[in-house]
Amino acid sequence: FLYERGNYDKAEFYCGKIVDELENPTPEERISALNLMGLCRMRKEDPSVALDYFHKAKNLLQKNNSSSETLLGIENLRLQENN
Protein backbone atom coordinates (compact mmCIF):
# COMPACT_ATOMS: atom_id res chain seq x y z
CA PHE A 1 0.00 0.00 0.00
CA LEU A 2 2.76 2.47 0.91
CA TYR A 3 4.71 1.60 -2.24
CA GLU A 4 1.68 2.17 -4.47
CA ARG A 5 1.14 5.58 -2.84
CA GLY A 6 4.74 6.58 -3.55
CA ASN A 7 5.85 6.48 0.07
CA TYR A 8 9.03 4.56 -0.68
CA ASP A 9 10.90 5.44 2.50
CA LYS A 10 8.17 4.06 4.77
CA ALA A 11 7.60 1.04 2.52
CA GLU A 12 11.29 0.18 2.67
CA PHE A 13 11.36 0.76 6.43
CA TYR A 14 8.47 -1.61 7.15
CA CYS A 15 9.78 -4.23 4.75
CA GLY A 16 13.06 -4.05 6.63
CA LYS A 17 11.15 -4.77 9.82
CA ILE A 18 9.74 -7.92 8.19
CA VAL A 19 13.20 -9.07 7.13
CA ASP A 20 15.04 -8.19 10.34
CA GLU A 21 12.59 -8.20 13.22
CA LEU A 22 9.50 -10.32 12.50
CA GLU A 23 9.50 -13.57 14.42
CA ASN A 24 9.62 -16.52 12.07
CA PRO A 25 8.79 -14.84 8.74
CA THR A 26 8.14 -17.33 5.98
CA PRO A 27 10.63 -17.45 3.12
CA GLU A 28 7.93 -15.99 0.88
CA GLU A 29 7.47 -13.03 3.24
CA ARG A 30 11.21 -12.38 3.33
CA ILE A 31 11.55 -12.72 -0.46
CA SER A 32 8.63 -10.38 -1.09
CA ALA A 33 9.94 -7.84 1.41
CA LEU A 34 13.45 -7.87 -0.07
CA ASN A 35 12.06 -7.52 -3.57
CA LEU A 36 9.86 -4.60 -2.56
CA MET A 37 12.84 -2.97 -0.84
CA GLY A 38 14.70 -3.23 -4.15
CA LEU A 39 11.79 -1.71 -6.03
CA CYS A 40 11.69 1.17 -3.53
CA ARG A 41 15.38 1.82 -4.07
CA MET A 42 14.87 1.78 -7.83
CA ARG A 43 12.16 4.43 -7.48
CA LYS A 44 14.54 6.43 -5.28
CA GLU A 45 17.17 6.15 -8.05
CA ASP A 46 19.57 4.04 -6.04
CA PRO A 47 20.18 1.06 -8.34
CA SER A 48 23.25 -0.32 -6.57
CA VAL A 49 21.35 -0.84 -3.29
CA ALA A 50 18.32 -2.08 -5.24
CA LEU A 51 20.50 -4.67 -6.94
CA ASP A 52 21.79 -5.83 -3.55
CA TYR A 53 18.21 -6.38 -2.32
CA PHE A 54 17.28 -8.19 -5.55
CA HIS A 55 20.31 -10.49 -5.20
CA LYS A 56 19.41 -11.29 -1.59
CA ALA A 57 15.85 -12.11 -2.65
CA LYS A 58 17.10 -14.25 -5.54
CA ASN A 59 19.51 -16.16 -3.28
CA LEU A 60 16.77 -16.83 -0.75
CA LEU A 61 14.48 -17.95 -3.54
CA GLN A 62 17.09 -20.41 -4.80
CA LYS A 63 17.93 -21.60 -1.28
CA ASN A 64 14.29 -22.50 -0.72
CA ASN A 65 14.02 -24.27 -4.08
CA SER A 66 11.10 -22.12 -5.06
CA SER A 67 10.10 -22.10 -8.70
CA SER A 68 7.95 -19.00 -8.29
CA GLU A 69 10.21 -16.46 -9.99
CA THR A 70 7.26 -14.15 -10.47
CA LEU A 71 7.14 -13.74 -6.69
CA LEU A 72 10.62 -12.28 -6.82
CA GLY A 73 10.04 -9.97 -9.76
CA ILE A 74 13.10 -11.49 -11.38
CA GLU A 75 12.78 -9.19 -14.38
CA ASN A 76 13.90 -6.30 -12.16
CA LEU A 77 17.15 -8.11 -11.44
CA ARG A 78 17.74 -9.00 -15.07
CA LEU A 79 17.19 -5.40 -16.13
CA GLN A 80 19.72 -4.18 -13.59
CA GLU A 81 22.33 -6.75 -14.54
CA ASN A 82 22.08 -5.71 -18.19
CA ASN A 83 22.72 -2.02 -17.42
PDB file of C-alpha atoms in Angstrom:
ATOM      1  CA  PHE A   1       0.000   0.000   0.000  1.00  0.00           C
ATOM      2  CA  LEU A   2       2.760   2.465   0.913  1.00  0.00           C
ATOM      3  CA  TYR A   3       4.707   1.601  -2.237  1.00  0.00           C
ATOM      4  CA  GLU A   4       1.683   2.173  -4.467  1.00  0.00           C
ATOM      5  CA  ARG A   5       1.144   5.575  -2.845  1.00  0.00           C
ATOM      6  CA  GLY A   6       4.736   6.582  -3.547  1.00  0.00           C
ATOM      7  CA  ASN A   7       5.849   6.484   0.074  1.00  0.00           C
ATOM      8  CA  TYR A   8       9.026   4.555  -0.685  1.00  0.00           C
ATOM      9  CA  ASP A   9      10.900   5.438   2.504  1.00  0.00           C
ATOM     10  CA  LYS A  10       8.169   4.057   4.768  1.00  0.00           C
ATOM     11  CA  ALA A  11       7.600   1.041   2.522  1.00  0.00           C
ATOM     12  CA  GLU A  12      11.287   0.177   2.666  1.00  0.00           C
ATOM     13  CA  PHE A  13      11.361   0.762   6.430  1.00  0.00           C
ATOM     14  CA  TYR A  14       8.469  -1.606   7.147  1.00  0.00           C
ATOM     15  CA  CYS A  15       9.776  -4.234   4.747  1.00  0.00           C
ATOM     16  CA  GLY A  16      13.063  -4.048   6.630  1.00  0.00           C
ATOM     17  CA  LYS A  17      11.146  -4.771   9.818  1.00  0.00           C
ATOM     18  CA  ILE A  18       9.744  -7.920   8.195  1.00  0.00           C
ATOM     19  CA  VAL A  19      13.199  -9.066   7.132  1.00  0.00           C
ATOM     20  CA  ASP A  20      15.042  -8.191  10.342  1.00  0.00           C
ATOM     21  CA  GLU A  21      12.586  -8.204  13.221  1.00  0.00           C
ATOM     22  CA  LEU A  22       9.503 -10.316  12.496  1.00  0.00           C
ATOM     23  CA  GLU A  23       9.498 -13.566  14.425  1.00  0.00           C
ATOM     24  CA  ASN A  24       9.621 -16.523  12.068  1.00  0.00           C
ATOM     25  CA  PRO A  25       8.787 -14.841   8.744  1.00  0.00           C
ATOM     26  CA  THR A  26       8.142 -17.331   5.984  1.00  0.00           C
ATOM     27  CA  PRO A  27      10.628 -17.454   3.118  1.00  0.00           C
ATOM     28  CA  GLU A  28       7.928 -15.986   0.879  1.00  0.00           C
ATOM     29  CA  GLU A  29       7.470 -13.027   3.241  1.00  0.00           C
ATOM     30  CA  ARG A  30      11.210 -12.379   3.327  1.00  0.00           C
ATOM     31  CA  ILE A  31      11.546 -12.722  -0.460  1.00  0.00           C
ATOM     32  CA  SER A  32       8.628 -10.384  -1.086  1.00  0.00           C
ATOM     33  CA  ALA A  33       9.945  -7.838   1.411  1.00  0.00           C
ATOM     34  CA  LEU A  34      13.451  -7.870  -0.072  1.00  0.00           C
ATOM     35  CA  ASN A  35      12.057  -7.522  -3.573  1.00  0.00           C
ATOM     36  CA  LEU A  36       9.864  -4.597  -2.557  1.00  0.00           C
ATOM     37  CA  MET A  37      12.836  -2.967  -0.844  1.00  0.00           C
ATOM     38  CA  GLY A  38      14.701  -3.234  -4.149  1.00  0.00           C
ATOM     39  CA  LEU A  39      11.788  -1.706  -6.027  1.00  0.00           C
ATOM     40  CA  CYS A  40      11.690   1.173  -3.535  1.00  0.00           C
ATOM     41  CA  ARG A  41      15.381   1.819  -4.073  1.00  0.00           C
ATOM     42  CA  MET A  42      14.868   1.784  -7.831  1.00  0.00           C
ATOM     43  CA  ARG A  43      12.159   4.433  -7.477  1.00  0.00           C
ATOM     44  CA  LYS A  44      14.539   6.433  -5.284  1.00  0.00           C
ATOM     45  CA  GLU A  45      17.172   6.147  -8.051  1.00  0.00           C
ATOM     46  CA  ASP A  46      19.573   4.038  -6.035  1.00  0.00           C
ATOM     47  CA  PRO A  47      20.178   1.060  -8.344  1.00  0.00           C
ATOM     48  CA  SER A  48      23.248  -0.319  -6.566  1.00  0.00           C
ATOM     49  CA  VAL A  49      21.348  -0.835  -3.292  1.00  0.00           C
ATOM     50  CA  ALA A  50      18.321  -2.078  -5.244  1.00  0.00           C
ATOM     51  CA  LEU A  51      20.496  -4.673  -6.936  1.00  0.00           C
ATOM     52  CA  ASP A  52      21.788  -5.830  -3.549  1.00  0.00           C
ATOM     53  CA  TYR A  53      18.208  -6.377  -2.320  1.00  0.00           C
ATOM     54  CA  PHE A  54      17.280  -8.190  -5.554  1.00  0.00           C
ATOM     55  CA  HIS A  55      20.312 -10.490  -5.197  1.00  0.00           C
ATOM     56  CA  LYS A  56      19.408 -11.287  -1.590  1.00  0.00           C
ATOM     57  CA  ALA A  57      15.854 -12.115  -2.649  1.00  0.00           C
ATOM     58  CA  LYS A  58      17.095 -14.251  -5.541  1.00  0.00           C
ATOM     59  CA  ASN A  59      19.506 -16.164  -3.284  1.00  0.00           C
ATOM     60  CA  LEU A  60      16.775 -16.828  -0.748  1.00  0.00           C
ATOM     61  CA  LEU A  61      14.477 -17.948  -3.538  1.00  0.00           C
ATOM     62  CA  GLN A  62      17.086 -20.409  -4.802  1.00  0.00           C
ATOM     63  CA  LYS A  63      17.928 -21.598  -1.278  1.00  0.00           C
ATOM     64  CA  ASN A  64      14.289 -22.502  -0.720  1.00  0.00           C
ATOM     65  CA  ASN A  65      14.022 -24.272  -4.080  1.00  0.00           C
ATOM     66  CA  SER A  66      11.096 -22.121  -5.060  1.00  0.00           C
ATOM     67  CA  SER A  67      10.100 -22.099  -8.702  1.00  0.00           C
ATOM     68  CA  SER A  68       7.952 -19.001  -8.290  1.00  0.00           C
ATOM     69  CA  GLU A  69      10.213 -16.464  -9.987  1.00  0.00           C
ATOM     70  CA  THR A  70       7.263 -14.149 -10.472  1.00  0.00           C
ATOM     71  CA  LEU A  71       7.142 -13.742  -6.693  1.00  0.00           C
ATOM     72  CA  LEU A  72      10.624 -12.280  -6.822  1.00  0.00           C
ATOM     73  CA  GLY A  73      10.036  -9.974  -9.762  1.00  0.00           C
ATOM     74  CA  ILE A  74      13.100 -11.486 -11.382  1.00  0.00           C
ATOM     75  CA  GLU A  75      12.779  -9.191 -14.377  1.00  0.00           C
ATOM     76  CA  ASN A  76      13.903  -6.304 -12.162  1.00  0.00           C
ATOM     77  CA  LEU A  77      17.146  -8.115 -11.435  1.00  0.00           C
ATOM     78  CA  ARG A  78      17.744  -8.998 -15.075  1.00  0.00           C
ATOM     79  CA  LEU A  79      17.188  -5.398 -16.135  1.00  0.00           C
ATOM     80  CA  GLN A  80      19.725  -4.176 -13.591  1.00  0.00           C
ATOM     81  CA  GLU A  81      22.327  -6.754 -14.536  1.00  0.00           C
ATOM     82  CA  ASN A  82      22.083  -5.714 -18.186  1.00  0.00           C
ATOM     83  CA  ASN A  83      22.718  -2.020 -17.417  1.00  0.00           C
TER      84      ASN A  83
END
